[in-house]
Short mmCIF file of N, CA and C in Angstrom, two decimals:
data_model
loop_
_atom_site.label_atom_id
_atom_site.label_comp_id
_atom_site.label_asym_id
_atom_site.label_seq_id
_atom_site.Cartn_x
_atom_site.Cartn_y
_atom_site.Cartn_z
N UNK A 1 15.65 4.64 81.45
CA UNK A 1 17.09 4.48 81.52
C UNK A 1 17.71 5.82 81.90
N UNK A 2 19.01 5.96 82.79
CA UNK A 2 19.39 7.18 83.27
C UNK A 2 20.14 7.47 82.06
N UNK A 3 20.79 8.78 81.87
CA UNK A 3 21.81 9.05 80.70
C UNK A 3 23.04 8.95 82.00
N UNK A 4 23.85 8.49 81.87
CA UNK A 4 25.05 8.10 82.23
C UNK A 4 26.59 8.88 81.77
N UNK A 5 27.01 9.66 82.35
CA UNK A 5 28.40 10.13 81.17
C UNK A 5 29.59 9.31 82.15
N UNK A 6 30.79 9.19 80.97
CA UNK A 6 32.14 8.96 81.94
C UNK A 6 32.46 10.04 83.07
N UNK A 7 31.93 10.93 82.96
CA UNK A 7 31.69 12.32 83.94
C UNK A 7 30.90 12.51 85.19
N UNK A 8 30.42 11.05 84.79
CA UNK A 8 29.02 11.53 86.48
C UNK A 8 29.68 10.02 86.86
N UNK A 9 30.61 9.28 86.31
CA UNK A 9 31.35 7.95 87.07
C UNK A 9 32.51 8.51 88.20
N UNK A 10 33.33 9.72 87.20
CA UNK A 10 34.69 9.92 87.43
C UNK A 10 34.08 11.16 89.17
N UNK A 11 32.79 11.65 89.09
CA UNK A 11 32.31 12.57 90.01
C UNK A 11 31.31 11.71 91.25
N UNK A 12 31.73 10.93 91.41
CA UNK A 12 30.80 10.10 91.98
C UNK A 12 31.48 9.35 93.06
N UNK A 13 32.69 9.52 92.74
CA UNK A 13 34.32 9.02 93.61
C UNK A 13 34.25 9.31 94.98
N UNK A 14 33.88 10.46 95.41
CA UNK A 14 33.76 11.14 96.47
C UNK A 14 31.96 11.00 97.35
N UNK A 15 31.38 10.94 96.69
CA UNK A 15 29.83 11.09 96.94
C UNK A 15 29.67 9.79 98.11
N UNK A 16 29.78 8.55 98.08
CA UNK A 16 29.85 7.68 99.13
C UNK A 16 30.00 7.58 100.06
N UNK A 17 29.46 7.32 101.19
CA UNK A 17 29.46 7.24 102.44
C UNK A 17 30.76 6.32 102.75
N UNK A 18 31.06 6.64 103.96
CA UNK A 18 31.82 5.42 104.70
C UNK A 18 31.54 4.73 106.09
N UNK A 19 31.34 3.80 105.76
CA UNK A 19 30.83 2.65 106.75
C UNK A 19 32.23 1.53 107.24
N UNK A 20 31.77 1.70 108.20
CA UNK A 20 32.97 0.52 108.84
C UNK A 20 32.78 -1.06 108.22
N UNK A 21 33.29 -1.21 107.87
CA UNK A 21 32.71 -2.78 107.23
C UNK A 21 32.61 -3.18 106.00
N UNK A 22 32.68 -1.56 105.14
CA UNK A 22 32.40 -1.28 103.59
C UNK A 22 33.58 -1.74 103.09
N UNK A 23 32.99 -1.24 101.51
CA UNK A 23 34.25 -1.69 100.45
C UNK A 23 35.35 -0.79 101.03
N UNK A 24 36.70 -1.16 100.67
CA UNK A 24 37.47 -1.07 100.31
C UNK A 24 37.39 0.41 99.51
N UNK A 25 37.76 1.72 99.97
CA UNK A 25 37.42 3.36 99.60
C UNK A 25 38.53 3.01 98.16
N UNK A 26 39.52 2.46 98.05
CA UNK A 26 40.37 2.81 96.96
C UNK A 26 40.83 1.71 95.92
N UNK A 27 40.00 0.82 96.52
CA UNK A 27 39.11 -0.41 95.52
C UNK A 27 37.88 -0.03 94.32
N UNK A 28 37.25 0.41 94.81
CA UNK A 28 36.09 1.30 94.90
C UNK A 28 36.23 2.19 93.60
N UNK A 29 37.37 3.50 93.88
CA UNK A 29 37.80 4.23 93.00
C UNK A 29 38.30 3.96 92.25
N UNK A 30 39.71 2.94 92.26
CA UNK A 30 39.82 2.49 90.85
C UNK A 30 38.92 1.28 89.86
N UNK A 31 37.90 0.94 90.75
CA UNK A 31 36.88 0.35 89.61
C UNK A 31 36.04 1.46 89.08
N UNK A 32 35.63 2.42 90.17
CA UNK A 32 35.33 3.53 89.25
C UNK A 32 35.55 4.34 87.72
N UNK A 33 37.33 4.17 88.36
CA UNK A 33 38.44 5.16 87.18
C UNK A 33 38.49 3.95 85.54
N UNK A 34 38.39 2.48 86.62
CA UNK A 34 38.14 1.56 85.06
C UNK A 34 36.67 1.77 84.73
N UNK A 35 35.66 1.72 85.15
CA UNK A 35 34.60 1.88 83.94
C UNK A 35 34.54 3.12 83.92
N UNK A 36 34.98 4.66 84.24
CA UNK A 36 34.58 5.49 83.72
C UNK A 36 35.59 5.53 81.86
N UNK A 37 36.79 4.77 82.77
CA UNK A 37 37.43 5.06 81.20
C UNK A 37 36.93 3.98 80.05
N UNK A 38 36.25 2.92 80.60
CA UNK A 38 35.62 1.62 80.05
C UNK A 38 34.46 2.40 78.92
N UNK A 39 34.00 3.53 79.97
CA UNK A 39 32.62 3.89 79.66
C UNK A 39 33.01 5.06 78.26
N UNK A 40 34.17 5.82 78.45
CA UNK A 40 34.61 6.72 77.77
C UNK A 40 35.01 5.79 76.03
N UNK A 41 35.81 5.00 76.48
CA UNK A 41 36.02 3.83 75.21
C UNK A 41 34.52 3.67 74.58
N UNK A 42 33.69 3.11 75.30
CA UNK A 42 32.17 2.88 74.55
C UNK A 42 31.66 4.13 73.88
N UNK A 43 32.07 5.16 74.37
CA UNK A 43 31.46 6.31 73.86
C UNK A 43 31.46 6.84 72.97
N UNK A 44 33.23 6.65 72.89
CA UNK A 44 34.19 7.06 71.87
C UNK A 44 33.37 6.06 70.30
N UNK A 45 33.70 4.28 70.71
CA UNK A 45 33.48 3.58 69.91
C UNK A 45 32.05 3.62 69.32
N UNK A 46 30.99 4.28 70.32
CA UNK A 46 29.79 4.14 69.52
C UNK A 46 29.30 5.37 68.53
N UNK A 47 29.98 6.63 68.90
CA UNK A 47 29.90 7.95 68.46
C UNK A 47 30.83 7.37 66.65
N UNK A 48 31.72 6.61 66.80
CA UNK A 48 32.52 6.06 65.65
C UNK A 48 31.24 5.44 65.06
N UNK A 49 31.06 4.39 65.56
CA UNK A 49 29.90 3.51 64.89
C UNK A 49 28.58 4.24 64.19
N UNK A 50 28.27 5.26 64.99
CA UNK A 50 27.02 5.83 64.54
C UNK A 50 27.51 6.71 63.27
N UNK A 51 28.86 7.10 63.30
CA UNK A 51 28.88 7.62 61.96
C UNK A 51 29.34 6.73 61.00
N UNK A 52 29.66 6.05 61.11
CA UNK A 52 29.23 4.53 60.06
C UNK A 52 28.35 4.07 59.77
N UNK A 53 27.44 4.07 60.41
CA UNK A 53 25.96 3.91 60.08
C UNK A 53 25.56 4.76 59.50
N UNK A 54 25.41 5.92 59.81
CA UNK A 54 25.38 7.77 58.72
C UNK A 54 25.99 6.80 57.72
N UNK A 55 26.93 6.87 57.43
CA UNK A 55 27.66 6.82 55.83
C UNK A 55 26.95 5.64 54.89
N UNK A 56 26.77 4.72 55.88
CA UNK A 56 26.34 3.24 55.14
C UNK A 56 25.15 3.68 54.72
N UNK A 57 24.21 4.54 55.49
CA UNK A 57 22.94 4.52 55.32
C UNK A 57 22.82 5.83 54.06
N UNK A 58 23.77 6.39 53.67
CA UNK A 58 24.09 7.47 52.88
C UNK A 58 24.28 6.65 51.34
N UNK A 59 24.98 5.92 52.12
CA UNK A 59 25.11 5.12 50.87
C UNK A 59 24.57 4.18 50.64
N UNK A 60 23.57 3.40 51.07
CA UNK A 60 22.60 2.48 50.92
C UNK A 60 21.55 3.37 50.06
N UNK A 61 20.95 4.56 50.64
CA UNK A 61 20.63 5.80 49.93
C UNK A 61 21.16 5.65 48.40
N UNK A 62 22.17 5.91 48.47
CA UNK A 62 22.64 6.39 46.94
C UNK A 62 22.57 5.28 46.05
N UNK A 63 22.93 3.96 46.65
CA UNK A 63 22.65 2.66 45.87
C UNK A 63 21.44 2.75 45.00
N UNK A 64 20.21 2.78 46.14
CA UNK A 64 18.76 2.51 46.22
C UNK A 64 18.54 3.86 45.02
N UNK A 65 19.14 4.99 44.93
CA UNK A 65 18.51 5.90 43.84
C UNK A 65 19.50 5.48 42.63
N UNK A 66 20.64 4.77 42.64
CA UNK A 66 21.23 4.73 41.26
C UNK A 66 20.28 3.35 40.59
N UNK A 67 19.61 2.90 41.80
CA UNK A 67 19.32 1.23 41.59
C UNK A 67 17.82 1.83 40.77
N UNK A 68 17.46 3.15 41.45
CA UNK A 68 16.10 3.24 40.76
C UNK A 68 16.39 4.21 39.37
N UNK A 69 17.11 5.04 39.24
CA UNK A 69 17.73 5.53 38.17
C UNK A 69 17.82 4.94 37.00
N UNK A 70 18.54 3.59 37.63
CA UNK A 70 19.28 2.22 36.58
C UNK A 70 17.35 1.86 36.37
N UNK A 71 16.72 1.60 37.00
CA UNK A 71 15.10 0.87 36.71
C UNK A 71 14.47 1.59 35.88
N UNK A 72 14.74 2.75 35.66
CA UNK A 72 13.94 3.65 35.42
C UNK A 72 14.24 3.84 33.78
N UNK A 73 15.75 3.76 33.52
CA UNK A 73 16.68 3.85 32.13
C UNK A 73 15.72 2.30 31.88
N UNK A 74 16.27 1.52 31.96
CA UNK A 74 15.84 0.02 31.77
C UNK A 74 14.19 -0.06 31.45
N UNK A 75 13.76 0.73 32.29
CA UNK A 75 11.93 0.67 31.35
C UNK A 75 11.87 1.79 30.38
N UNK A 76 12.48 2.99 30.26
CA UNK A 76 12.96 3.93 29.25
C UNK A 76 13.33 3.48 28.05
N UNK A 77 14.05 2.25 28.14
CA UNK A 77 15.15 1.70 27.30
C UNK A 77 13.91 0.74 26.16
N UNK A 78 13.16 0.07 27.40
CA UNK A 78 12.27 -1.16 26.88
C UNK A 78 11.06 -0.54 25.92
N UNK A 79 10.38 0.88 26.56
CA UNK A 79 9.83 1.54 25.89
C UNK A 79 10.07 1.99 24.80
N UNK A 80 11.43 2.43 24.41
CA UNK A 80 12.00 3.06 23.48
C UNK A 80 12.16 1.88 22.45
N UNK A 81 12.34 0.95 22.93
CA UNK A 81 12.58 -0.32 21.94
C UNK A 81 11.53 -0.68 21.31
N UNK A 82 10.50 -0.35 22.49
CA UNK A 82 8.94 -1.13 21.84
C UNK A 82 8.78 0.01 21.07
N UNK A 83 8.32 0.94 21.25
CA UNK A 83 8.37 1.96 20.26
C UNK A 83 8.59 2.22 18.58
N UNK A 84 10.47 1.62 18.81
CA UNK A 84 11.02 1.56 17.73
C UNK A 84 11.11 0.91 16.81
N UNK A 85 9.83 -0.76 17.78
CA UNK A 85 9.61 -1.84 16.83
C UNK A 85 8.28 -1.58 16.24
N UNK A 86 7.40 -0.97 16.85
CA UNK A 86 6.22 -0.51 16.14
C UNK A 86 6.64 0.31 14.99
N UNK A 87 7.14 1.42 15.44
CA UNK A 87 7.78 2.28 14.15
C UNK A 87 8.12 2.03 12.85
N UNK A 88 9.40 0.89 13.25
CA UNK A 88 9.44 0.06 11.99
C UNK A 88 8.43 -1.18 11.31
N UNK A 89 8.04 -1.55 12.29
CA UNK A 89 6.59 -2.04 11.74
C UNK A 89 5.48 -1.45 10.96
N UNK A 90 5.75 0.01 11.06
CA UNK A 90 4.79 1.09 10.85
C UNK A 90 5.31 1.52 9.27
N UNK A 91 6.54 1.35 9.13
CA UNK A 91 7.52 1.60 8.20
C UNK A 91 8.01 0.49 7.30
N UNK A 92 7.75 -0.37 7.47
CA UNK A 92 7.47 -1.25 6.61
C UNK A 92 6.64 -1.64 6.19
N UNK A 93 5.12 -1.53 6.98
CA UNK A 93 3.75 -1.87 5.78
C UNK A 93 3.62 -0.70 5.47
N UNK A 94 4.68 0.83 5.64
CA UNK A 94 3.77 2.04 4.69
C UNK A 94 4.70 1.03 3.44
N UNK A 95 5.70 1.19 3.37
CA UNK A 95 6.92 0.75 2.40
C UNK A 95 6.15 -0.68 1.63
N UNK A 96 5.29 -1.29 2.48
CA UNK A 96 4.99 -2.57 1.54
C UNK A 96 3.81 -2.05 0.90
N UNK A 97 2.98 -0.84 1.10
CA UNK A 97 1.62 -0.67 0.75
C UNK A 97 2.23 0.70 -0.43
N UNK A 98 3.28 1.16 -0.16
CA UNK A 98 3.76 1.70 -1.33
C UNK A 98 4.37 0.94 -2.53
N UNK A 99 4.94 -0.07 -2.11
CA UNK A 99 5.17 -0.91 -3.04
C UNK A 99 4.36 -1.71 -3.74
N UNK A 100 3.31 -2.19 -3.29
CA UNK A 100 2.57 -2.64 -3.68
C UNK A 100 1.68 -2.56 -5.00
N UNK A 101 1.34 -0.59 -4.40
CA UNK A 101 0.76 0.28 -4.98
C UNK A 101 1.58 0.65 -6.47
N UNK A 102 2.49 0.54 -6.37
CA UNK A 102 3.36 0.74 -7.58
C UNK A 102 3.25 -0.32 -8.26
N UNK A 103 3.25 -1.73 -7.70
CA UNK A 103 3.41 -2.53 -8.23
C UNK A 103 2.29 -2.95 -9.55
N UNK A 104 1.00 -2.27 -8.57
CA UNK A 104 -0.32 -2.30 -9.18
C UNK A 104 -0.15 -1.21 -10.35
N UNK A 105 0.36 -0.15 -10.02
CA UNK A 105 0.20 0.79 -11.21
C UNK A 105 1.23 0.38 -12.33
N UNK A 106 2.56 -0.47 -11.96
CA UNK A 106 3.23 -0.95 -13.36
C UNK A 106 2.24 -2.12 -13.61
N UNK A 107 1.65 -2.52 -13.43
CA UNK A 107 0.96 -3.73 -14.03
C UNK A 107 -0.45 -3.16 -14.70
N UNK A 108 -1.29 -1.90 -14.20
CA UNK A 108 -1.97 -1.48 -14.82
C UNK A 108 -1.35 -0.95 -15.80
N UNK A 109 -0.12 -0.47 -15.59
CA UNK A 109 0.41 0.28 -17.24
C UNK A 109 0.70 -0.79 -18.25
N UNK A 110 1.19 -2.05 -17.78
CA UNK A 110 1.58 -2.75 -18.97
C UNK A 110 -0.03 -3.58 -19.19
N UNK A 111 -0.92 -3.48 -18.33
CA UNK A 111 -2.36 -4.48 -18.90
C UNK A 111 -2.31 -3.31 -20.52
N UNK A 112 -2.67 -2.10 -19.55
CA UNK A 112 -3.17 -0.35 -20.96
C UNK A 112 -2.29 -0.75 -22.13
N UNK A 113 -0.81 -1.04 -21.66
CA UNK A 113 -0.12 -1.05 -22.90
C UNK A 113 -0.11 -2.39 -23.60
N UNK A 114 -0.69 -3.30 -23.17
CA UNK A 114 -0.75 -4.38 -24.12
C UNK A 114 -2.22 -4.46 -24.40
N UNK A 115 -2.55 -3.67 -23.94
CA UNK A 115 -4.49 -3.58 -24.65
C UNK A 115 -4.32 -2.71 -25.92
N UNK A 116 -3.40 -1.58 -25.48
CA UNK A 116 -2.91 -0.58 -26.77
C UNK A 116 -2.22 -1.54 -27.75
N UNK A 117 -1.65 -2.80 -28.01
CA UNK A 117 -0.73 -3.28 -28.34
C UNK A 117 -1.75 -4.04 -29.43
N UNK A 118 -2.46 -4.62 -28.46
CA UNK A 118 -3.48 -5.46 -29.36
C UNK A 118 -4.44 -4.74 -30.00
N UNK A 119 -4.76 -3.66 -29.70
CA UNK A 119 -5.47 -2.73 -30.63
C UNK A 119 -5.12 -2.55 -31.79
N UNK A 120 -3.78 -2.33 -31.67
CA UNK A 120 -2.95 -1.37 -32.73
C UNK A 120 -2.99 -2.32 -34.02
N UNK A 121 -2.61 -3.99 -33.57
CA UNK A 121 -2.54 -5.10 -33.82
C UNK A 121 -3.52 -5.49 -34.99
N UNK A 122 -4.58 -5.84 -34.06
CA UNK A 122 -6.26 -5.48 -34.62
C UNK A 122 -6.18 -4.80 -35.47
N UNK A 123 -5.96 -3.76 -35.71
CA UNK A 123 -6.36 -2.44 -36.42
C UNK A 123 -4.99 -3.27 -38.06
N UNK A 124 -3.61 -3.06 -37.38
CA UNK A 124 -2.98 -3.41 -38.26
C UNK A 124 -3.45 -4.42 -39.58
N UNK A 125 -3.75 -5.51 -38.67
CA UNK A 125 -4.18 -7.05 -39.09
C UNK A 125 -5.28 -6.19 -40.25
N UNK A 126 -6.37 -5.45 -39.61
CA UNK A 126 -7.47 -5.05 -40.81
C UNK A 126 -7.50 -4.77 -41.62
N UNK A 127 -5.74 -3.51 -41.35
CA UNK A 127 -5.30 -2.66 -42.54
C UNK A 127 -4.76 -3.96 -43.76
N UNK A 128 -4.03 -4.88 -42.99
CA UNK A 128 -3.17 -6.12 -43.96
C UNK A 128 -4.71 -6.42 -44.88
N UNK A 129 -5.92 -6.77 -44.45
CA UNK A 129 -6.31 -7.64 -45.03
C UNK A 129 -7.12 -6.56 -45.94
N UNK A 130 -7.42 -5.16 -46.09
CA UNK A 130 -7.93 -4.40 -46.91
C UNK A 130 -6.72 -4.44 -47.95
N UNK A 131 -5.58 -4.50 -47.63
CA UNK A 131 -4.75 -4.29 -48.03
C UNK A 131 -4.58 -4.94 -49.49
N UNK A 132 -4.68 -6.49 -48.67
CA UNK A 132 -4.25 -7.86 -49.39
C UNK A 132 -5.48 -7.52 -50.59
N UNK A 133 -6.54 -7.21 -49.74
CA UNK A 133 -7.75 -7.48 -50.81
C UNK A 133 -7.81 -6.55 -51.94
N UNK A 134 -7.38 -5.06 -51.71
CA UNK A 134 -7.01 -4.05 -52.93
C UNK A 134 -6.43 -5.02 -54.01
N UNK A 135 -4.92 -4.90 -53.27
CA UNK A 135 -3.86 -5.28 -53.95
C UNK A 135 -4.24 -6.77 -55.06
N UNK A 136 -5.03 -7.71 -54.19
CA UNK A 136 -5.37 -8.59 -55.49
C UNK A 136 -6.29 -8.33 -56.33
N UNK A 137 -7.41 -7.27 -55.88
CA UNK A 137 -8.05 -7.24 -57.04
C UNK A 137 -7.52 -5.67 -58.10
N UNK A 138 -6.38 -5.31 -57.77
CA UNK A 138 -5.40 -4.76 -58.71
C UNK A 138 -4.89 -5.74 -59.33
N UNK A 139 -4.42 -6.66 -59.07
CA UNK A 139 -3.37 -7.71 -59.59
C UNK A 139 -4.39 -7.98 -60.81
N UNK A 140 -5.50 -8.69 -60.36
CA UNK A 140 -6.56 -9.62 -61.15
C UNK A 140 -7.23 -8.26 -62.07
N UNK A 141 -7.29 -7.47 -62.24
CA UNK A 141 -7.53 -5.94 -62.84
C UNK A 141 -6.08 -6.01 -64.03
N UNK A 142 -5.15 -6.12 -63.38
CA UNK A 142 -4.12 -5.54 -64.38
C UNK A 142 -4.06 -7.47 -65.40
N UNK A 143 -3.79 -8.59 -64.09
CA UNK A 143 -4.52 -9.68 -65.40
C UNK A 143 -5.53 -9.97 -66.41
N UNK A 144 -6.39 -9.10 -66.20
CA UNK A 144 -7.57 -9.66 -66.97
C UNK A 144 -7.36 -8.52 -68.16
N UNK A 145 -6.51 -7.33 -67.79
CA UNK A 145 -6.14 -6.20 -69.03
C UNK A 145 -5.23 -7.26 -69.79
N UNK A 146 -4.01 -7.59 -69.13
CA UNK A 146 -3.40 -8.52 -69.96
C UNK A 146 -3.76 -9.22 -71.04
N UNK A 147 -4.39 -10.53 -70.27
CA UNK A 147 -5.12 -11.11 -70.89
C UNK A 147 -5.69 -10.68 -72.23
N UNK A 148 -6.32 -9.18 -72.16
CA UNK A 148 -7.24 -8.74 -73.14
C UNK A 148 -6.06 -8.58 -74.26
N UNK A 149 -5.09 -7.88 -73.64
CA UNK A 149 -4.14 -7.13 -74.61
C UNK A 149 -3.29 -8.41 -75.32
N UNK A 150 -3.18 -9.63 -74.64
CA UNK A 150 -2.36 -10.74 -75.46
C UNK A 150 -3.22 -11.27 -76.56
N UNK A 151 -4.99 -11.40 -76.01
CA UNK A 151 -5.98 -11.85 -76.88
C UNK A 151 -6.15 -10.05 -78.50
N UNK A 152 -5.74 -9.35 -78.02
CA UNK A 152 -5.75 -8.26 -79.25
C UNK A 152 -4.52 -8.44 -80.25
N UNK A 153 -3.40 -9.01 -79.41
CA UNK A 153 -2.47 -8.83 -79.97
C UNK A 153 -2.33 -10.02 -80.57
N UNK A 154 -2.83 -11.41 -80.24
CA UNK A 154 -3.14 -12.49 -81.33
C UNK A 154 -3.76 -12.30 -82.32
N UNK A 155 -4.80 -11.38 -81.95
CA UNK A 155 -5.90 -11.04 -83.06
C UNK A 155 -5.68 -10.35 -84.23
N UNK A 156 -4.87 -9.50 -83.95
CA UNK A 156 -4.19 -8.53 -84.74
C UNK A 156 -3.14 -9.69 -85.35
N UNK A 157 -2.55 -10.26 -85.08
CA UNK A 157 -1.08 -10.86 -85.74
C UNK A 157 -1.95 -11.83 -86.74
N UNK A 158 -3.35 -12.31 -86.38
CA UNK A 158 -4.03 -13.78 -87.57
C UNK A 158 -4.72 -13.07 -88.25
N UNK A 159 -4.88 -11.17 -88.01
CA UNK A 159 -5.72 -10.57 -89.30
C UNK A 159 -7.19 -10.56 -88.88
N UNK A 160 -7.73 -10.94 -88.26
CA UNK A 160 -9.51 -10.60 -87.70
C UNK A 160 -9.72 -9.32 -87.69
N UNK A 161 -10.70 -8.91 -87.53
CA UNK A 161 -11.21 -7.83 -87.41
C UNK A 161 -10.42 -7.07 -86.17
N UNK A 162 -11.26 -5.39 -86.11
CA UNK A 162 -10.78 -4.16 -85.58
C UNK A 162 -10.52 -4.66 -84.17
N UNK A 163 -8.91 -4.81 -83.85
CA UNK A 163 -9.28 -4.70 -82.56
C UNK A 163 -9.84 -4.00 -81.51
N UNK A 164 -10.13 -2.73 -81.78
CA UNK A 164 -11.01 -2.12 -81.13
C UNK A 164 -12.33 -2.14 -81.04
N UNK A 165 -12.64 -2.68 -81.85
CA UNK A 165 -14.24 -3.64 -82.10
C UNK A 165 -14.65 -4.46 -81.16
N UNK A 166 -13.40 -5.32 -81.04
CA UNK A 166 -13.78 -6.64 -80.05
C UNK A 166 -13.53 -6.18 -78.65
N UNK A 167 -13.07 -4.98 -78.23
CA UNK A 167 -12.99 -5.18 -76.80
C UNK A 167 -13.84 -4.29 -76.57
N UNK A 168 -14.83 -3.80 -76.95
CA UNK A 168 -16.27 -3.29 -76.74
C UNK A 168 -17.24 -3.92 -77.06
#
């Protein structure tokens, strides 16, 4: 393809031969003078266009990096989420395995303290029944003195012999 300017149309006016029979010399020139200025309009309009295309494509550009920017936050975002659900996942079975663990150690303290409970119990109960068993054969000790001392003191009141006799 030749490069063409409105400049080699408007210079070209003159360059033609003349022939008897030919166009029309000032026919000629002003179809010239219309497409050189035809040609100047296109020039004008495409030199416009191409920097519209620059800009669009500038900004198709800038779309395409906010668009990957925006993709990029958005798997950032998803990561961070997954993350944050493990985390708390992570944070709740420490929290349930601490709890747990406590839970086990108040229940081992109250098994200890009701083993201590029933010990003590045990032990009490043994003390009651040494207890019981002193205490009655004090009772039956201080009855059977009785006894002796009501049988001396009959004895003595009907006149029999020494009471000190009879309780040896």
């Amino acid at each position: 393809m030749i490069d063409l300017t409105p400049l080699d149309v408007r210079k070209k006016k003159g360059d033609f031969r003349k022939v008897v029979r030919g166009y029309d010399a000032g026919s000629v020139d002003d179809y010239l003078d219309t497409v050189a200025q035809r040609f100047e309009e296109l020039v004008r309009e495409n030199a416009g266009l191409s920097v519209r295309v620059e800009g669009m494509a500038e900004s198709i550009a800038a779309y395409r990096d906010r668009e990957r920017a925006m993709n990029e936050a958005l798997v950032s975002a998803q990561q961070l989420r997954e993350e944050m659900r493990e985390q708390a996942a992570r944070e709740a079975d420490l929290v349930l395995r601490e709890a747990r663990a406590e839970a086990d150690r108040i229940v081992g303290e109250a098994r200890r303290q009701a083993t201590m409970a029933a010990e003590t119990l045990r032990r009490l109960q043994g003390q009651r029944v040494r207890f019981l068993r002193l205490f009655r054969a004090l009772v039956e000790r201080q009855l059977t003195e009785i006894e002796q001392e009501e049988e001396r003191t009959s004895a003595v009141g009907r006149g029999d012999e020494d009471p000190e006799a009879q309780g040896h």
